[in-house]
Short mmCIF file of C-alpha atoms in Angstrom, two decimals:
data_model
loop_
_atom_site.label_atom_id
_atom_site.label_comp_id
_atom_site.label_asym_id
_atom_site.label_seq_id
_atom_site.Cartn_x
_atom_site.Cartn_y
_atom_site.Cartn_z
CA VAL R 579 -27.78 -7.69 23.91
CA GLU R 580 -29.34 -7.11 20.45
CA VAL R 581 -29.30 -9.39 17.65
CA TYR R 582 -26.97 -8.43 14.60
CA PRO R 583 -28.79 -8.65 11.20
CA ALA R 584 -27.70 -11.48 9.25
CA GLU R 585 -27.62 -9.34 5.85
CA LEU R 586 -25.16 -7.17 8.00
CA ALA R 587 -23.16 -9.68 9.22
CA GLY R 588 -22.73 -11.71 5.90
CA GLU R 589 -22.61 -14.90 7.50
CA SER R 590 -24.76 -16.92 10.15
CA HIS R 591 -22.98 -17.52 13.51
CA LYS R 592 -23.82 -21.18 12.81
CA ASP R 593 -21.43 -21.31 10.02
CA LYS R 594 -18.85 -19.11 11.57
CA ARG R 595 -18.96 -21.69 14.43
CA LYS R 596 -18.60 -24.75 12.13
CA ARG R 597 -15.85 -22.84 10.30
CA LEU R 598 -13.67 -22.24 13.11
CA ALA R 599 -14.53 -25.78 14.81
CA LYS R 600 -13.03 -27.18 11.68
CA ALA R 601 -9.84 -25.26 12.17
CA LEU R 602 -10.12 -26.84 15.57
CA ILE R 603 -10.21 -30.07 14.57
CA ASP R 604 -7.51 -29.70 11.79
CA SER R 605 -5.19 -28.65 14.71
CA GLY R 606 -6.13 -31.17 17.00
CA GLN R 607 -7.86 -28.91 19.47
CA SER R 608 -10.99 -29.77 21.31
CA ALA R 609 -11.87 -26.01 22.35
CA ALA R 610 -10.92 -22.63 22.11
CA ILE R 611 -11.05 -19.97 25.10
CA ILE R 612 -12.80 -16.52 23.93
CA THR R 613 -12.63 -13.86 26.22
CA LEU R 614 -12.53 -10.47 23.88
CA PRO R 615 -15.92 -8.66 23.89
CA ASP R 616 -15.73 -7.81 19.98
CA SER R 617 -14.71 -11.38 19.19
CA LEU R 618 -17.61 -12.92 21.23
CA ALA R 619 -20.07 -10.38 19.60
CA TRP R 620 -18.40 -11.23 16.18
CA LEU R 621 -18.91 -14.75 16.70
CA LEU R 622 -22.38 -14.99 17.63
CA ASN R 623 -23.56 -11.99 15.64
CA ILE R 624 -24.80 -9.78 18.77
CA ARG R 625 -23.86 -6.58 19.76
CA GLY R 626 -24.50 -4.92 23.22
CA SER R 627 -23.71 -1.88 25.32
CA ASP R 628 -21.43 -2.55 28.22
CA ILE R 629 -18.84 -0.29 27.20
CA ALA R 630 -19.09 3.50 25.90
CA HIS R 631 -18.80 3.67 22.07
CA ASN R 632 -18.23 0.06 21.58
CA PRO R 633 -21.39 -1.91 21.00
CA VAL R 634 -20.26 -5.06 22.76
CA ALA R 635 -20.93 -6.92 26.00
CA HIS R 636 -19.33 -8.66 28.72
CA GLY R 637 -19.06 -12.18 28.59
CA PHE R 638 -16.99 -15.37 28.21
CA ALA R 639 -16.98 -18.32 25.54
CA ILE R 640 -15.83 -21.57 25.06
CA LEU R 641 -16.08 -22.76 21.69
CA HIS R 642 -15.88 -26.65 21.19
CA ALA R 643 -14.56 -28.68 18.23
CA ASP R 644 -18.05 -29.67 17.52
CA SER R 645 -19.02 -26.16 16.72
CA SER R 646 -21.23 -25.74 20.02
CA VAL R 647 -20.38 -23.10 22.55
CA ASP R 648 -20.53 -22.20 26.04
CA LEU R 649 -21.33 -18.89 26.52
CA PHE R 650 -21.13 -17.17 30.15
CA ILE R 651 -23.28 -13.91 30.43
CA ASP R 652 -25.66 -12.53 32.62
CA ALA R 653 -28.84 -13.90 31.45
CA ALA R 654 -30.80 -10.80 32.16
CA LYS R 655 -28.89 -9.03 29.14
CA LEU R 656 -30.52 -11.45 26.75
CA ASP R 657 -34.35 -11.16 25.65
CA GLU R 658 -36.26 -14.07 24.15
CA ASN R 659 -35.33 -12.86 20.54
CA VAL R 660 -31.37 -13.04 21.47
CA ASN R 661 -31.89 -16.67 22.74
CA VAL R 662 -34.18 -17.75 19.74
CA HIS R 663 -31.09 -16.41 17.58
CA LEU R 664 -28.47 -18.26 19.82
CA GLY R 665 -30.45 -21.45 19.58
CA ALA R 666 -29.69 -24.97 21.26
CA ASP R 667 -26.08 -25.21 20.31
CA VAL R 668 -25.11 -22.08 22.20
CA ARG R 669 -25.60 -23.07 26.10
CA VAL R 670 -25.99 -20.08 28.44
CA HIS R 671 -24.64 -19.93 31.79
CA ALA R 672 -24.22 -17.62 34.68
CA PRO R 673 -20.38 -15.74 34.56
CA ALA R 674 -19.86 -17.63 38.09
CA ALA R 675 -19.80 -20.94 36.15
CA PHE R 676 -16.72 -20.14 34.03
CA ALA R 677 -14.06 -21.10 35.90
CA VAL R 678 -15.63 -24.12 37.21
CA THR R 679 -16.42 -25.26 33.34
CA LEU R 680 -12.62 -24.18 32.28
CA ALA R 681 -11.17 -26.79 34.99
CA SER R 682 -13.59 -29.73 33.48
CA LEU R 683 -12.35 -29.38 30.07
CA SER R 684 -10.09 -32.15 28.32
CA GLY R 685 -8.07 -32.22 25.13
CA LYS R 686 -5.89 -29.43 23.60
CA ILE R 687 -7.50 -26.10 24.51
CA LEU R 688 -6.24 -23.07 22.49
CA VAL R 689 -5.87 -20.03 24.61
CA ASP R 690 -4.79 -16.46 23.43
CA LYS R 691 -2.27 -15.20 26.18
CA ASN R 692 -2.03 -12.11 24.58
CA THR R 693 -5.63 -11.14 25.57
CA VAL R 694 -7.33 -13.61 28.04
CA PRO R 695 -7.05 -12.53 31.80
CA MET R 696 -4.10 -14.30 33.72
CA GLN R 697 -6.83 -16.11 35.99
CA VAL R 698 -7.90 -18.34 33.10
CA ILE R 699 -4.52 -19.72 32.27
CA HIS R 700 -3.71 -19.97 36.23
CA THR R 701 -7.23 -22.17 36.09
CA LEU R 702 -6.15 -24.24 33.33
CA GLU R 703 -2.75 -24.77 34.51
CA THR R 704 -4.18 -25.91 37.92
CA ALA R 705 -6.42 -28.46 36.74
CA LYS R 706 -3.43 -29.70 34.53
CA ILE R 707 -4.98 -28.78 31.40
CA HIS R 708 -3.19 -29.09 28.14
CA THR R 709 -3.10 -25.71 26.64
CA VAL R 710 -2.07 -24.44 23.26
CA PHE R 711 -0.95 -20.57 23.13
CA ASP R 712 -2.21 -19.34 19.96
CA ARG R 713 -4.09 -16.30 18.66
CA ASP R 714 -7.87 -15.88 19.47
CA PRO R 715 -9.40 -17.68 16.47
CA CYS R 716 -11.96 -15.03 15.84
CA ILE R 717 -9.50 -12.13 15.26
CA LEU R 718 -8.33 -13.16 11.79
CA PRO R 719 -11.96 -13.75 10.37
CA LYS R 720 -12.90 -10.90 11.93
CA ALA R 721 -10.57 -8.60 10.33
CA ARG R 722 -11.48 -10.25 6.87
CA LYS R 723 -14.80 -8.43 6.22
CA ASN R 724 -17.02 -10.21 4.19
CA PRO R 725 -18.80 -8.35 1.07
CA ALA R 726 -21.65 -7.87 3.18
CA GLU R 727 -19.61 -5.99 5.82
CA ILE R 728 -17.96 -3.42 3.57
CA ALA R 729 -20.84 -3.12 1.56
CA GLY R 730 -22.56 -1.89 5.02
CA SER R 731 -19.22 0.15 5.91
CA ALA R 732 -19.25 1.84 2.68
CA GLU R 733 -22.88 2.96 2.85
CA ALA R 734 -22.11 4.14 6.66
CA HIS R 735 -19.28 6.25 5.49
CA LEU R 736 -21.33 8.09 2.75
CA ARG R 737 -23.96 8.63 5.52
CA ASP R 738 -21.37 10.01 7.72
CA GLY R 739 -19.79 11.72 5.01
CA ALA R 740 -22.63 13.74 4.36
CA ALA R 741 -23.06 14.65 7.88
CA MET R 742 -19.39 15.93 8.11
CA VAL R 743 -20.07 18.28 4.93
CA GLU R 744 -22.86 19.68 7.01
CA PHE R 745 -20.51 20.36 9.71
CA LEU R 746 -17.58 21.83 7.83
CA HIS R 747 -20.39 24.16 5.92
CA TRP R 748 -21.45 25.06 9.39
CA LEU R 749 -18.12 25.72 10.50
CA ASP R 750 -16.95 27.76 7.63
CA GLN R 751 -19.91 29.94 8.34
CA GLU R 752 -19.54 30.35 12.21
CA ALA R 753 -15.75 30.01 12.82
CA PRO R 754 -14.94 33.46 11.36
CA LYS R 755 -17.40 35.05 13.83
CA GLY R 756 -14.78 34.52 16.77
CA ALA R 757 -17.34 32.73 19.11
CA LEU R 758 -16.69 29.10 18.49
CA THR R 759 -14.84 27.07 21.10
CA GLU R 760 -13.51 23.30 21.03
CA ILE R 761 -16.49 22.09 22.73
CA ASP R 762 -19.31 24.05 20.37
CA VAL R 763 -17.28 22.02 17.71
CA VAL R 764 -17.73 18.38 19.43
CA LYS R 765 -21.58 19.09 20.31
CA LYS R 766 -22.32 20.63 16.68
CA LEU R 767 -20.59 17.36 14.79
CA GLU R 768 -22.47 15.23 17.11
CA GLY R 769 -25.67 17.03 16.39
CA PHE R 770 -25.13 16.67 12.46
CA ARG R 771 -24.65 12.91 12.83
CA ARG R 772 -27.68 12.53 15.20
CA ALA R 773 -29.50 14.08 12.75
CA THR R 774 -29.27 11.17 10.23
CA ASN R 775 -31.43 9.15 12.69
CA ALA R 776 -28.88 6.48 12.22
CA LEU R 777 -26.29 6.90 14.77
CA ARG R 778 -26.16 4.38 17.42
CA ASP R 779 -23.28 6.15 19.06
CA ILE R 780 -19.92 8.24 18.52
CA SER R 781 -17.29 5.66 17.91
CA PHE R 782 -14.74 7.38 20.35
CA GLU R 783 -14.69 10.71 22.20
CA THR R 784 -14.42 13.56 19.63
CA ILE R 785 -10.83 15.10 19.47
CA SER R 786 -11.44 19.09 18.56
CA GLY R 787 -8.05 20.60 18.83
CA ALA R 788 -7.33 24.49 17.89
CA GLY R 789 -4.07 25.82 17.31
CA PRO R 790 -1.21 24.28 20.00
CA ASN R 791 -4.07 21.94 21.17
CA GLY R 792 -4.01 20.11 17.94
CA ALA R 793 -0.37 18.91 18.52
CA ILE R 794 -1.76 16.83 21.41
CA ILE R 795 -2.11 13.61 19.75
CA HIS R 796 -4.87 12.31 21.78
CA TYR R 797 -6.30 15.47 22.79
CA ARG R 798 -9.26 15.21 24.73
CA VAL R 799 -11.09 18.70 25.13
CA ASN R 800 -12.85 19.50 28.72
CA GLU R 801 -14.10 22.77 30.15
CA GLU R 802 -10.52 23.21 31.98
CA CYS R 803 -8.85 23.39 28.36
CA ASN R 804 -11.68 24.40 26.51
CA ARG R 805 -9.70 26.92 23.69
CA ASN R 806 -11.47 29.49 21.54
CA ILE R 807 -11.06 28.68 17.76
CA THR R 808 -9.23 31.82 16.51
CA SER R 809 -8.65 33.25 13.05
CA GLY R 810 -4.61 32.30 11.65
CA GLU R 811 -4.77 28.78 13.34
CA LEU R 812 -5.43 25.32 12.52
CA LEU R 813 -8.32 23.07 13.89
CA LEU R 814 -7.87 19.60 14.12
CA VAL R 815 -10.99 17.25 14.63
CA ASP R 816 -10.76 13.49 14.90
CA SER R 817 -14.10 11.68 15.18
CA GLY R 818 -16.41 8.74 14.08
CA GLY R 819 -19.68 7.18 14.47
CA GLN R 820 -21.26 3.96 15.37
CA TYR R 821 -23.91 2.66 12.86
CA LEU R 822 -25.87 -0.38 12.59
CA ASP R 823 -24.20 -0.70 9.21
CA GLY R 824 -20.44 0.19 10.15
CA THR R 825 -18.07 2.34 12.07
CA THR R 826 -16.54 5.29 11.03
CA ASP R 827 -13.47 7.16 12.00
CA ILE R 828 -12.12 10.16 9.96
CA THR R 829 -9.92 13.34 10.67
CA ARG R 830 -9.92 16.86 9.04
CA THR R 831 -7.48 19.33 9.59
CA ILE R 832 -9.21 22.89 8.84
CA ALA R 833 -7.87 26.04 7.93
CA ILE R 834 -9.56 29.06 9.98
CA GLY R 835 -8.94 32.24 8.43
CA GLU R 836 -5.58 32.89 6.76
CA ILE R 837 -3.02 30.28 7.53
CA GLY R 838 0.73 30.53 7.37
CA GLU R 839 3.12 28.97 4.52
CA ASP R 840 4.62 26.81 6.90
CA GLU R 841 1.77 25.06 8.06
CA LYS R 842 0.47 24.72 4.54
CA ILE R 843 3.94 23.28 3.39
CA CYS R 844 3.73 20.95 6.28
CA PHE R 845 0.03 19.81 5.54
CA THR R 846 0.95 19.35 1.84
CA ARG R 847 3.77 16.89 3.04
CA VAL R 848 1.04 15.12 5.31
CA LEU R 849 -1.39 14.98 2.20
CA GLN R 850 1.48 13.35 0.03
CA GLY R 851 2.03 10.49 2.49
CA MET R 852 -1.60 9.83 2.79
CA ILE R 853 -1.89 9.75 -1.07
CA ALA R 854 1.01 7.51 -1.33
CA VAL R 855 -0.66 5.12 1.04
CA SER R 856 -3.95 5.36 -0.87
CA ARG R 857 -2.70 4.52 -4.12
CA ALA R 858 -0.21 1.69 -2.84
CA ARG R 859 -0.33 -1.48 -4.72
CA TRP R 860 1.73 -4.62 -3.41
CA PRO R 861 2.45 -8.55 -3.99
CA LYS R 862 0.55 -10.45 -1.51
CA GLY R 863 2.53 -11.19 1.61
CA VAL R 864 3.31 -7.56 2.07
CA ALA R 865 2.66 -6.66 5.77
CA GLY R 866 1.54 -3.13 7.39
CA ARG R 867 5.13 -2.50 8.35
CA ASP R 868 6.07 -2.78 4.78
CA LEU R 869 3.76 -0.01 3.82
CA ASP R 870 4.44 2.50 6.88
CA SER R 871 7.13 4.54 5.33
CA LEU R 872 5.18 5.33 2.34
CA ALA R 873 3.23 7.61 4.47
CA ARG R 874 6.48 8.90 6.04
CA TYR R 875 8.70 9.49 3.39
CA PRO R 876 7.65 13.10 2.35
CA LEU R 877 8.07 14.21 6.26
CA TRP R 878 11.25 12.23 6.11
CA LEU R 879 12.68 13.99 3.28
CA ALA R 880 12.16 17.36 5.31
CA GLY R 881 13.50 15.85 8.56
CA GLN R 882 9.90 15.49 9.87
CA ASP R 883 8.21 12.60 11.03
CA TYR R 884 5.10 11.59 13.37
CA ASP R 885 5.09 9.52 16.51
CA HIS R 886 2.24 7.07 16.15
CA GLY R 887 1.09 4.31 13.51
CA THR R 888 -0.18 5.30 10.40
CA GLY R 889 -3.06 2.73 10.41
CA HIS R 890 -5.07 0.86 12.55
CA GLY R 891 -8.08 -1.89 11.71
CA VAL R 892 -11.37 -0.86 12.25
CA GLY R 893 -14.46 -3.08 13.01
CA ALA R 894 -17.87 -3.79 11.47
CA PHE R 895 -20.09 -1.94 13.75
CA LEU R 896 -17.43 -2.87 16.60
CA SER R 897 -14.46 -1.49 17.97
CA VAL R 898 -12.91 1.56 16.04
CA HIS R 899 -9.59 0.19 17.24
CA GLU R 900 -9.71 -3.45 16.03
CA GLY R 901 -6.48 -5.67 15.96
CA PRO R 902 -4.61 -7.20 14.61
CA VAL R 903 -3.71 -5.55 11.31
CA ARG R 904 -1.90 -2.29 11.49
CA ILE R 905 -0.10 0.32 9.22
CA ALA R 906 2.92 0.55 11.47
CA ARG R 907 6.24 -0.41 11.83
CA THR R 908 5.47 -3.06 14.48
CA SER R 909 2.94 -4.88 12.14
CA ASP R 910 4.40 -8.06 10.41
CA LEU R 911 0.96 -9.26 9.66
CA PRO R 912 0.47 -9.51 6.12
CA LEU R 913 -2.48 -7.58 4.67
CA GLU R 914 -5.30 -9.53 2.95
CA SER R 915 -8.58 -8.95 1.18
CA GLY R 916 -11.33 -7.45 3.25
CA MET R 917 -9.30 -5.91 5.91
CA LEU R 918 -10.43 -2.32 6.84
CA LEU R 919 -7.86 0.04 8.02
CA SER R 920 -7.75 3.84 8.84
CA ASN R 921 -4.83 5.75 6.60
CA GLU R 922 -3.90 8.61 8.68
CA PRO R 923 -0.50 10.38 8.62
CA GLY R 924 0.30 13.52 10.51
CA TYR R 925 2.44 16.10 11.74
CA TYR R 926 2.73 17.86 15.27
CA ARG R 927 4.73 20.73 16.31
CA GLU R 928 4.23 21.08 20.10
CA GLY R 929 2.98 24.32 21.16
CA ALA R 930 2.12 25.41 17.62
CA PHE R 931 -0.15 23.34 15.76
CA GLY R 932 -1.46 19.78 14.65
CA ILE R 933 -1.92 18.11 11.28
CA ARG R 934 -3.36 14.94 10.71
CA ILE R 935 -5.82 13.66 7.55
CA GLU R 936 -7.65 10.19 7.89
CA ASN R 937 -9.64 8.32 5.44
CA LEU R 938 -10.55 4.57 6.16
CA ILE R 939 -9.48 2.07 3.40
CA VAL R 940 -10.28 -1.65 2.65
CA VAL R 941 -7.77 -4.03 0.85
CA GLU R 942 -8.95 -5.76 -2.28
CA PRO R 943 -7.54 -7.41 -5.25
CA ALA R 944 -5.61 -4.92 -7.41
CA THR R 945 -6.63 -4.13 -10.99
CA ASP R 946 -4.56 -5.84 -13.72
CA LEU R 947 -2.15 -3.60 -15.59
CA PRO R 948 -0.90 -4.36 -18.93
CA GLY R 949 2.89 -6.04 -18.84
CA ALA R 950 2.36 -6.87 -15.27
CA ASP R 951 3.78 -10.16 -14.15
CA ASN R 952 1.45 -12.75 -13.17
CA ARG R 953 1.53 -12.74 -9.70
CA GLU R 954 -1.38 -11.69 -7.05
CA MET R 955 -1.35 -7.94 -6.29
CA LEU R 956 -3.48 -6.05 -3.54
CA ALA R 957 -4.37 -2.46 -3.48
CA PHE R 958 -6.65 -0.23 -1.28
CA ARG R 959 -10.10 1.24 -2.03
CA THR R 960 -10.87 4.52 -0.25
CA LEU R 961 -14.38 4.13 1.89
CA THR R 962 -14.27 7.81 3.33
CA TYR R 963 -15.61 10.73 1.14
CA VAL R 964 -15.08 14.27 2.96
CA PRO R 965 -13.23 17.29 1.04
CA ILE R 966 -9.63 17.69 2.01
CA ASP R 967 -8.94 21.66 2.83
CA ARG R 968 -7.82 22.82 -0.47
CA ARG R 969 -6.93 26.12 1.26
CA LEU R 970 -4.02 24.22 2.86
CA ILE R 971 -2.59 22.60 0.04
CA VAL R 972 0.43 23.83 -1.90
CA SER R 973 -0.48 22.64 -5.30
CA ASP R 974 2.89 23.17 -6.60
CA MET R 975 4.49 20.63 -4.18
CA LEU R 976 2.29 17.79 -5.57
CA SER R 977 3.26 15.83 -8.86
CA THR R 978 0.82 15.38 -11.53
CA ASN R 979 -0.26 11.91 -10.20
CA GLU R 980 -0.97 13.37 -6.61
CA ARG R 981 -2.55 16.43 -7.94
CA ASP R 982 -4.75 14.29 -10.24
CA TRP R 983 -5.58 11.92 -7.21
CA VAL R 984 -6.88 14.82 -5.25
CA ASN R 985 -9.02 16.05 -7.91
CA GLN R 986 -10.39 12.39 -8.62
CA TYR R 987 -11.07 12.23 -5.03
CA HIS R 988 -12.81 15.33 -4.84
CA ALA R 989 -15.06 14.69 -7.72
CA ASP R 990 -15.99 11.24 -6.46
CA THR R 991 -16.82 13.00 -2.95
CA ARG R 992 -19.12 15.10 -4.96
CA ARG R 993 -20.89 12.85 -6.89
CA PHE R 994 -21.30 10.30 -3.92
CA LEU R 995 -22.62 13.07 -1.38
CA SER R 996 -24.37 15.65 -3.41
CA PRO R 997 -27.63 13.87 -3.22
CA ARG R 998 -27.49 13.28 0.27
CA LEU R 999 -26.95 17.17 1.53
CA SER R 1000 -28.99 20.22 2.02
CA LYS R 1001 -29.15 22.88 -0.66
CA GLU R 1002 -26.60 24.95 1.22
CA ALA R 1003 -24.46 22.33 1.94
CA ARG R 1004 -24.22 21.04 -1.57
CA GLU R 1005 -23.29 24.56 -2.73
CA TRP R 1006 -20.67 24.74 -0.39
CA LEU R 1007 -19.48 21.18 -1.38
CA ASP R 1008 -19.01 22.43 -5.02
CA ALA R 1009 -16.98 24.99 -4.19
CA ALA R 1010 -15.08 22.91 -1.69
CA THR R 1011 -14.03 20.18 -4.21
CA GLN R 1012 -13.09 22.40 -7.27
CA PRO R 1013 -9.96 21.04 -9.21
CA LEU R 1014 -6.67 22.16 -8.01
#
């Protein structure tokens, strides 16, 4: 376990505990049970290394209405620096003491039945503890990123974007030689991220799918299925990094050699959906399910669709898939300022090719418009800046607004990333981001 710096967290764990404890008091509850590792990490401003690619530690906690916490974790994971950081109001116990402490609680106890182990509910019921089923109190505050978390994430995305451009420049040089495999791509991309000297870990196992393998939505390459990257095919690369200041997740679909017109048309429809979400404005109270169709509409017009959500929540140096916010048909949670999500429509033709384009976006107040109603509006700001493969865009399919969005996005990408690149990658970026 390590301390997460206050300047990146944007709020002390003492203030977080007090804020959540007040909500318990207002609801007449005496304590809340917290069992999700990322909720524990967020609440106490700590990070860990118990789970691959997720900077969290296993443990349980009880947050009391007086803002103190009983933390159940292996004490061997906590050095003196962490103990000093936690302070006297966070009492550390062995994990074995958790069940006994649960059975000794009194008053109304908040439990999130969607996330706690069944044994927690069984223990409370056996001890005849008054349980109140509600959402883990950390989940929504954790989803609403504060200005420090957003600023950290923005910086992490620029750093990661520069590594991605170095990778794309390398790929354009090497792929035409015909010797690359999917595994080569995975290793080389991680190498560019590690060269930043800031990478803590990748944020999930990289998806590198060439040709028909790109149509497998959660494809993971191994030695048995490793495929050569062949001219005339699409390469789908979905990857991300864990940096101290933020978690990244980006997908780019890349042309290897000359690509067929059908693939380009499908790619452009996916791009139109991604642009529609990027440009969305909506009144406060609108949920992810209300925006999901924006990404699908260009595909629906052609009788096409994709079988996954359009976006998921992302943590601040935490889980790359973070609930509860989503852009999906199943999400009725209203979007709020500070929520960080992916924007990743796709299209997959089994046995042929896969397409996905993904940026991370953050919800913020929308700019005022002349003549607009006097109501609170929200919009997305894009955090990911990496070129979208212009070779796959059928420019004539785009509206003027869509074409302007792509050109502005590429101009911003050039402006933000050029100072961070090698000379060769900067020249490649200049060519890759020329206006449509």
